[in-house]
Short mmCIF file of C-alpha atoms in Angstrom, two decimals:
data_model
loop_
_atom_site.label_atom_id
_atom_site.label_comp_id
_atom_site.label_asym_id
_atom_site.label_seq_id
_atom_site.Cartn_x
_atom_site.Cartn_y
_atom_site.Cartn_z
CA UNK A 1 0.00 0.00 0.00
CA UNK A 2 1.22 3.49 -0.79
CA UNK A 3 2.32 5.56 2.14
CA UNK A 4 -0.11 8.48 2.67
CA UNK A 5 1.47 11.82 1.88
CA UNK A 6 0.68 15.16 3.43
CA UNK A 7 -0.39 18.10 1.38
CA UNK A 8 2.49 20.25 0.21
CA UNK A 9 0.66 22.69 -2.01
CA UNK A 10 -0.67 26.07 -1.02
CA UNK A 11 -4.11 27.56 -1.50
CA UNK A 12 -7.34 25.61 -1.75
CA UNK A 13 -6.83 21.83 -1.55
CA UNK A 14 -7.21 19.95 -4.82
CA UNK A 15 -8.41 16.50 -5.72
CA UNK A 16 -4.76 15.47 -6.10
CA UNK A 17 -4.08 16.61 -2.53
CA UNK A 18 -6.93 14.45 -1.23
CA UNK A 19 -5.73 11.45 -3.23
CA UNK A 20 -2.16 11.90 -1.94
CA UNK A 21 -3.25 12.07 1.68
CA UNK A 22 -5.56 9.06 1.29
CA UNK A 23 -2.88 7.05 -0.53
CA UNK A 24 -5.07 6.36 -3.54
CA UNK A 25 -5.06 7.38 -7.17
CA UNK A 26 -6.76 10.64 -8.23
CA UNK A 27 -9.22 8.54 -10.23
CA UNK A 28 -10.28 6.65 -7.09
CA UNK A 29 -10.63 9.88 -5.11
CA UNK A 30 -12.71 11.36 -7.91
CA UNK A 31 -15.09 8.38 -7.97
CA UNK A 32 -15.72 8.77 -4.24
CA UNK A 33 -16.06 12.54 -4.09
CA UNK A 34 -17.95 13.02 -7.34
CA UNK A 35 -20.41 10.17 -6.72
CA UNK A 36 -19.39 8.08 -9.70
CA UNK A 37 -21.48 5.05 -10.56
CA UNK A 38 -18.27 2.96 -10.42
CA UNK A 39 -17.95 1.37 -7.00
CA UNK A 40 -15.03 1.92 -4.65
CA UNK A 41 -14.20 -0.45 -1.80
CA UNK A 42 -15.36 0.68 1.65
CA UNK A 43 -11.80 0.93 3.01
CA UNK A 44 -10.60 3.20 0.22
CA UNK A 45 -13.83 5.16 0.33
CA UNK A 46 -13.46 5.88 4.04
CA UNK A 47 -9.83 6.99 3.59
CA UNK A 48 -10.79 9.40 0.81
CA UNK A 49 -13.66 10.89 2.81
CA UNK A 50 -11.46 11.27 5.89
CA UNK A 51 -8.72 12.97 3.86
CA UNK A 52 -11.28 15.33 2.32
CA UNK A 53 -12.53 16.30 5.78
CA UNK A 54 -9.04 16.83 7.13
CA UNK A 55 -8.08 19.04 4.19
CA UNK A 56 -11.48 20.80 4.11
CA UNK A 57 -11.72 19.92 0.42
CA UNK A 58 -14.54 21.47 -1.59
CA UNK A 59 -15.37 20.18 -5.08
CA UNK A 60 -14.97 22.71 -7.89
CA UNK A 61 -18.47 22.84 -9.36
CA UNK A 62 -17.28 24.76 -12.41
CA UNK A 63 -14.69 22.11 -13.17
CA UNK A 64 -17.30 19.40 -12.69
CA UNK A 65 -19.65 21.17 -15.06
CA UNK A 66 -16.96 21.34 -17.71
CA UNK A 67 -16.03 17.68 -17.25
CA UNK A 68 -19.56 16.32 -17.05
CA UNK A 69 -21.49 18.91 -19.01
CA UNK A 70 -23.56 19.75 -15.90
CA UNK A 71 -22.95 20.76 -12.28
CA UNK A 72 -24.69 19.08 -9.29
CA UNK A 73 -27.14 21.96 -9.03
CA UNK A 74 -30.92 22.21 -9.46
CA UNK A 75 -32.18 25.71 -10.24
CA UNK A 76 -35.72 26.52 -9.07
CA UNK A 77 -37.53 29.50 -10.61
CA UNK A 78 -40.44 30.79 -8.51
CA UNK A 79 -42.65 33.86 -8.69
CA UNK A 80 -42.07 34.92 -5.09
CA UNK A 81 -40.70 33.60 -1.81
CA UNK A 82 -43.13 35.29 0.60
CA UNK A 83 -46.13 33.23 -0.55
CA UNK A 84 -46.32 30.00 1.51
CA UNK A 85 -47.44 28.19 -1.67
CA UNK A 86 -44.00 28.58 -3.21
CA UNK A 87 -42.10 28.02 0.03
CA UNK A 88 -43.90 24.68 0.50
CA UNK A 89 -43.06 23.64 -3.07
CA UNK A 90 -39.44 24.76 -2.60
CA UNK A 91 -39.17 22.64 0.53
CA UNK A 92 -40.29 19.57 -1.41
CA UNK A 93 -37.80 20.32 -4.18
CA UNK A 94 -34.99 20.73 -1.66
CA UNK A 95 -35.75 17.42 0.08
CA UNK A 96 -35.67 15.54 -3.20
CA UNK A 97 -32.51 17.30 -4.37
CA UNK A 98 -30.74 16.40 -1.14
CA UNK A 99 -31.45 12.71 -1.73
CA UNK A 100 -29.77 13.06 -5.12
CA UNK A 101 -26.74 14.87 -3.71
CA UNK A 102 -27.69 18.07 -5.52
CA UNK A 103 -27.88 21.62 -4.16
CA UNK A 104 -30.75 23.98 -4.96
CA UNK A 105 -30.46 27.58 -6.11
CA UNK A 106 -33.57 29.77 -6.22
CA UNK A 107 -34.35 32.60 -8.64
CA UNK A 108 -37.32 34.89 -7.89
CA UNK A 109 -39.03 36.13 -11.05
CA UNK A 110 -41.95 38.18 -9.69
CA UNK A 111 -44.31 36.77 -12.36
CA UNK A 112 -42.36 38.89 -14.85
CA UNK A 113 -41.72 36.83 -17.99
CA UNK A 114 -38.81 39.03 -19.08
CA UNK A 115 -37.18 38.55 -15.68
CA UNK A 116 -37.87 34.83 -15.89
CA UNK A 117 -36.07 34.64 -19.23
CA UNK A 118 -33.10 36.70 -18.00
CA UNK A 119 -32.79 34.51 -14.90
CA UNK A 120 -32.85 31.35 -16.97
CA UNK A 121 -30.14 32.62 -19.32
CA UNK A 122 -27.93 33.42 -16.34
CA UNK A 123 -28.62 30.03 -14.78
CA UNK A 124 -27.76 28.19 -18.00
CA UNK A 125 -24.27 29.68 -17.81
CA UNK A 126 -23.79 27.74 -14.56
CA UNK A 127 -24.62 24.48 -16.35
CA UNK A 128 -27.10 23.14 -13.77
CA UNK A 129 -28.10 19.52 -13.87
CA UNK A 130 -31.76 20.51 -13.87
CA UNK A 131 -34.16 23.46 -13.86
CA UNK A 132 -37.63 23.42 -12.31
CA UNK A 133 -39.82 26.30 -13.47
CA UNK A 134 -42.49 27.09 -10.86
CA UNK A 135 -45.41 29.47 -11.14
CA UNK A 136 -48.26 29.80 -13.57
CA UNK A 137 -47.56 30.20 -17.27
CA UNK A 138 -48.63 33.54 -18.75
CA UNK A 139 -50.93 33.38 -21.76
CA UNK A 140 -49.63 35.36 -24.72
CA UNK A 141 -46.21 36.08 -23.19
CA UNK A 142 -43.82 37.61 -25.75
CA UNK A 143 -41.01 35.67 -24.08
CA UNK A 144 -42.66 32.24 -24.13
CA UNK A 145 -40.85 30.85 -27.17
CA UNK A 146 -37.51 32.25 -26.07
CA UNK A 147 -37.96 30.61 -22.66
CA UNK A 148 -38.72 27.27 -24.27
CA UNK A 149 -35.68 27.64 -26.54
CA UNK A 150 -33.46 28.16 -23.49
CA UNK A 151 -34.92 25.12 -21.74
CA UNK A 152 -34.50 22.95 -24.84
CA UNK A 153 -30.88 24.08 -25.17
CA UNK A 154 -30.33 23.14 -21.53
CA UNK A 155 -31.71 19.66 -22.22
CA UNK A 156 -29.62 19.31 -25.39
CA UNK A 157 -26.54 20.01 -23.26
CA UNK A 158 -27.28 17.18 -20.85
CA UNK A 159 -29.55 18.97 -18.36
CA UNK A 160 -33.24 18.54 -17.66
CA UNK A 161 -36.19 20.92 -17.33
CA UNK A 162 -39.57 20.42 -15.64
CA UNK A 163 -42.52 22.77 -15.23
CA UNK A 164 -44.68 23.07 -12.14
CA UNK A 165 -47.74 24.08 -14.09
CA UNK A 166 -48.98 23.26 -17.57
CA UNK A 167 -46.50 21.39 -19.79
CA UNK A 168 -45.15 23.20 -22.83
CA UNK A 169 -42.86 22.46 -25.73
CA UNK A 170 -42.80 18.71 -25.05
CA UNK A 171 -41.19 19.26 -21.63
CA UNK A 172 -42.58 17.36 -18.63
CA UNK A 173 -44.71 18.95 -15.92
CA UNK A 174 -46.18 18.36 -12.48
CA UNK A 175 -49.23 20.46 -11.61
CA UNK A 176 -52.18 20.83 -9.29
CA UNK A 177 -55.51 19.85 -10.86
CA UNK A 178 -56.72 23.45 -10.66
CA UNK A 179 -59.78 23.13 -12.88
CA UNK A 180 -61.11 20.03 -11.14
CA UNK A 181 -60.31 21.40 -7.70
CA UNK A 182 -62.07 24.70 -8.37
CA UNK A 183 -65.06 22.89 -9.86
CA UNK A 184 -65.33 20.77 -6.70
CA UNK A 185 -65.03 23.87 -4.51
CA UNK A 186 -67.77 25.68 -6.43
CA UNK A 187 -70.06 22.67 -6.14
CA UNK A 188 -69.36 22.36 -2.40
CA UNK A 189 -70.06 26.06 -1.81
CA UNK A 190 -73.31 25.86 -3.77
CA UNK A 191 -74.20 22.74 -1.83
CA UNK A 192 -74.05 24.78 1.38
CA UNK A 193 -76.61 27.20 -0.02
CA UNK A 194 -74.35 29.94 -1.39
CA UNK A 195 -75.64 31.13 -4.73
CA UNK A 196 -73.89 34.40 -5.63
CA UNK A 197 -70.10 34.52 -5.67
CA UNK A 198 -67.66 37.35 -6.14
CA UNK A 199 -64.23 36.16 -7.33
CA UNK A 200 -61.15 38.08 -6.18
CA UNK A 201 -58.18 36.86 -8.19
CA UNK A 202 -55.10 37.66 -10.26
CA UNK A 203 -54.54 38.58 -13.89
CA UNK A 204 -56.59 36.73 -16.46
CA UNK A 205 -53.37 36.12 -18.39
CA UNK A 206 -52.23 33.60 -15.79
CA UNK A 207 -53.27 30.07 -16.73
CA UNK A 208 -53.80 29.17 -13.07
CA UNK A 209 -56.23 32.07 -12.65
CA UNK A 210 -58.16 31.06 -15.76
CA UNK A 211 -58.48 27.44 -14.69
CA UNK A 212 -59.61 28.26 -11.16
CA UNK A 213 -62.11 30.90 -12.26
CA UNK A 214 -63.59 28.63 -14.93
CA UNK A 215 -63.80 25.75 -12.47
CA UNK A 216 -65.62 27.89 -9.90
CA UNK A 217 -68.14 29.01 -12.52
CA UNK A 218 -68.83 25.43 -13.56
CA UNK A 219 -69.09 24.09 -10.01
CA UNK A 220 -71.39 26.88 -8.84
CA UNK A 221 -73.59 26.57 -11.91
CA UNK A 222 -74.05 22.86 -11.30
CA UNK A 223 -75.47 23.68 -7.87
CA UNK A 224 -77.67 26.57 -8.99
CA UNK A 225 -75.19 29.36 -8.22
CA UNK A 226 -73.24 31.84 -10.32
CA UNK A 227 -70.32 34.25 -10.33
CA UNK A 228 -71.71 37.80 -10.17
CA UNK A 229 -68.38 39.66 -10.44
CA UNK A 230 -64.65 39.12 -10.90
CA UNK A 231 -62.20 41.62 -9.43
CA UNK A 232 -58.54 41.32 -10.40
CA UNK A 233 -55.31 42.49 -8.81
CA UNK A 234 -51.88 41.07 -7.96
CA UNK A 235 -52.06 37.35 -7.18
CA UNK A 236 -50.96 37.86 -3.55
CA UNK A 237 -52.15 39.07 -0.13
CA UNK A 238 -51.94 42.76 -1.06
CA UNK A 239 -53.90 42.10 -4.22
CA UNK A 240 -56.64 40.36 -2.24
CA UNK A 241 -56.87 43.30 0.12
CA UNK A 242 -56.98 45.98 -2.61
CA UNK A 243 -59.49 44.13 -4.79
CA UNK A 244 -61.84 43.62 -1.85
CA UNK A 245 -61.58 47.25 -0.78
CA UNK A 246 -62.58 48.34 -4.29
CA UNK A 247 -65.58 46.02 -4.21
CA UNK A 248 -66.63 47.42 -0.84
CA UNK A 249 -66.23 51.01 -2.04
CA UNK A 250 -68.64 50.56 -4.94
CA UNK A 251 -71.08 48.21 -3.21
CA UNK A 252 -69.93 45.21 -5.21
CA UNK A 253 -70.43 42.78 -2.33
CA UNK A 254 -74.07 43.68 -1.65
CA UNK A 255 -75.34 41.02 -4.04
CA UNK A 256 -72.87 38.32 -2.98
CA UNK A 257 -73.01 35.72 -0.24
CA UNK A 258 -69.52 34.29 -0.81
CA UNK A 259 -66.15 35.77 -1.78
CA UNK A 260 -63.94 33.26 -3.58
CA UNK A 261 -60.26 34.23 -3.60
CA UNK A 262 -57.88 32.90 -6.25
CA UNK A 263 -55.50 31.58 -3.58
CA UNK A 264 -55.23 31.44 0.20
CA UNK A 265 -52.84 34.37 0.36
CA UNK A 266 -55.39 36.56 -1.45
CA UNK A 267 -58.12 35.23 0.86
CA UNK A 268 -56.18 36.37 3.94
CA UNK A 269 -55.87 39.87 2.47
CA UNK A 270 -59.55 39.85 1.51
CA UNK A 271 -60.62 38.94 5.06
CA UNK A 272 -58.60 41.83 6.46
CA UNK A 273 -60.27 44.19 3.99
CA UNK A 274 -63.71 42.87 4.96
CA UNK A 275 -63.01 43.54 8.63
CA UNK A 276 -61.72 47.01 7.83
CA UNK A 277 -64.98 47.58 5.96
CA UNK A 278 -67.11 46.50 8.93
CA UNK A 279 -68.00 43.00 7.69
CA UNK A 280 -67.38 39.72 9.52
CA UNK A 281 -65.81 37.02 7.34
CA UNK A 282 -67.65 33.75 7.74
CA UNK A 283 -70.75 35.50 9.13
CA UNK A 284 -71.73 38.46 6.96
CA UNK A 285 -70.13 36.89 3.91
CA UNK A 286 -68.44 33.53 3.32
CA UNK A 287 -64.83 33.37 2.12
CA UNK A 288 -62.90 30.64 0.30
CA UNK A 289 -59.30 30.27 -0.80
CA UNK A 290 -57.25 27.78 -2.77
CA UNK A 291 -54.11 25.65 -2.09
CA UNK A 292 -54.49 25.05 1.69
CA UNK A 293 -51.27 26.74 2.77
CA UNK A 294 -50.05 25.85 6.24
CA UNK A 295 -51.79 28.76 7.98
CA UNK A 296 -55.19 28.31 6.30
CA UNK A 297 -56.55 26.34 9.27
CA UNK A 298 -55.06 28.81 11.77
CA UNK A 299 -56.62 32.09 10.60
CA UNK A 300 -59.93 33.27 12.06
CA UNK A 301 -62.29 32.06 10.80
CA UNK A 302 -60.57 28.91 9.59
CA UNK A 303 -60.39 29.09 5.82
CA UNK A 304 -62.36 26.89 3.44
CA UNK A 305 -60.02 25.96 0.61
CA UNK A 306 -58.78 23.24 -1.73
CA UNK A 307 -55.94 21.17 -0.34
CA UNK A 308 -52.98 20.18 -2.51
CA UNK A 309 -49.88 18.34 -1.25
CA UNK A 310 -47.57 21.20 -2.21
CA UNK A 311 -44.41 19.67 -0.81
CA UNK A 312 -45.11 16.44 -2.67
CA UNK A 313 -45.68 18.40 -5.90
CA UNK A 314 -42.28 20.06 -5.54
CA UNK A 315 -40.65 16.74 -4.68
CA UNK A 316 -42.22 14.99 -7.68
CA UNK A 317 -41.02 17.75 -10.02
CA UNK A 318 -37.48 17.43 -8.67
CA UNK A 319 -37.60 13.64 -9.03
CA UNK A 320 -38.59 14.00 -12.67
CA UNK A 321 -35.79 16.51 -13.19
CA UNK A 322 -33.09 14.46 -11.44
CA UNK A 323 -34.17 10.90 -12.22
CA UNK A 324 -32.74 8.74 -14.92
CA UNK A 325 -35.87 7.63 -16.79
CA UNK A 326 -37.38 9.11 -19.94
CA UNK A 327 -39.81 11.92 -19.09
CA UNK A 328 -40.40 13.77 -22.37
CA UNK A 329 -43.95 15.11 -22.46
CA UNK A 330 -44.93 13.55 -19.12
CA UNK A 331 -47.78 15.44 -17.43
CA UNK A 332 -48.41 14.57 -13.77
CA UNK A 333 -51.76 15.97 -12.61
CA UNK A 334 -52.10 16.04 -8.81
CA UNK A 335 -55.71 16.03 -7.52
CA UNK A 336 -56.93 18.35 -4.77
CA UNK A 337 -59.48 17.94 -2.00
CA UNK A 338 -61.99 20.50 -0.71
CA UNK A 339 -61.57 21.45 2.94
CA UNK A 340 -64.80 22.96 4.30
CA UNK A 341 -64.10 25.12 7.35
CA UNK A 342 -65.65 27.94 9.38
CA UNK A 343 -65.20 30.68 6.77
CA UNK A 344 -67.93 29.11 4.64
CA UNK A 345 -70.99 28.37 6.83
CA UNK A 346 -73.98 26.24 5.89
CA UNK A 347 -76.81 28.54 4.74
CA UNK A 348 -79.38 25.85 4.03
CA UNK A 349 -80.93 25.89 7.50
CA UNK A 350 -81.12 29.67 7.48
CA UNK A 351 -82.98 29.70 4.19
CA UNK A 352 -85.50 27.03 5.15
CA UNK A 353 -85.98 28.43 8.64
CA UNK A 354 -85.14 25.03 10.15
CA UNK A 355 -83.79 25.09 13.73
#
């Protein structure tokens, strides 16, 4: 056996330094530290890992990217980080990436398609192993084709790309069943005796907004209800607050018995606006959300919503992006489940006069 040598070089330790200290060849050290599929005996493996710890060795991701074509990095593009919807998805992505020995970098795009494209071009220069694009697609975006071209180029270079949302360009996707979930929510609301809904939601250019609004219309109609107005603003808590304040100012809630928010974050803002306007959410007017973020059952009143396993959605997207199987065109639709809570009371007894 070779006699282990101590490191004689200066500066950051190299792979050769680790191999010298462990008494193995650089090729063996590389297989251990770079997670090669070629097996290394447990004794040699332990010596390499110990030498790496002693030298505080850090792999050069840029060098790995050049050698392999990709770096052990998954890039996640999300609209925002203050919405619990995206933080729950990001947590699922991170858990999956950790199992694959991959680190996660996050780019926040603010639902700005130009910013999304710029972020992706920057990320491609880092040669990530995979990119997961979160957030709703924007209908009619002038940057849509350019974004797809960047993602295809990433795949052609050995990387992978997955959408959380509708699939596009033959790339795989994992997405909540928004249309079905909203349809079920509308039917459940109508089943409780609510007949006139005001929808507070985001831009109609967002595919998620379109699906959820259409689903609510269909579900309410099946139970004898209808949407009497749609008020749009930013797809976040502030947008829910502003849209509801505008409705209150012009009397737009007088004909409604339920306010359906496009997501839970908007619903929280809407409930604050209702209180500021002198109305009691869940008593003077019902309120619903969508997604079932972690705090939905903790607000007062507890929020009626559609539950999706957001962490599992993020994890599934990462698994598609980091796995070894063929995934071209795969579309994983994750069903939701209506959660009826205090914010949406049963009106049927009130209308019939039953005790």
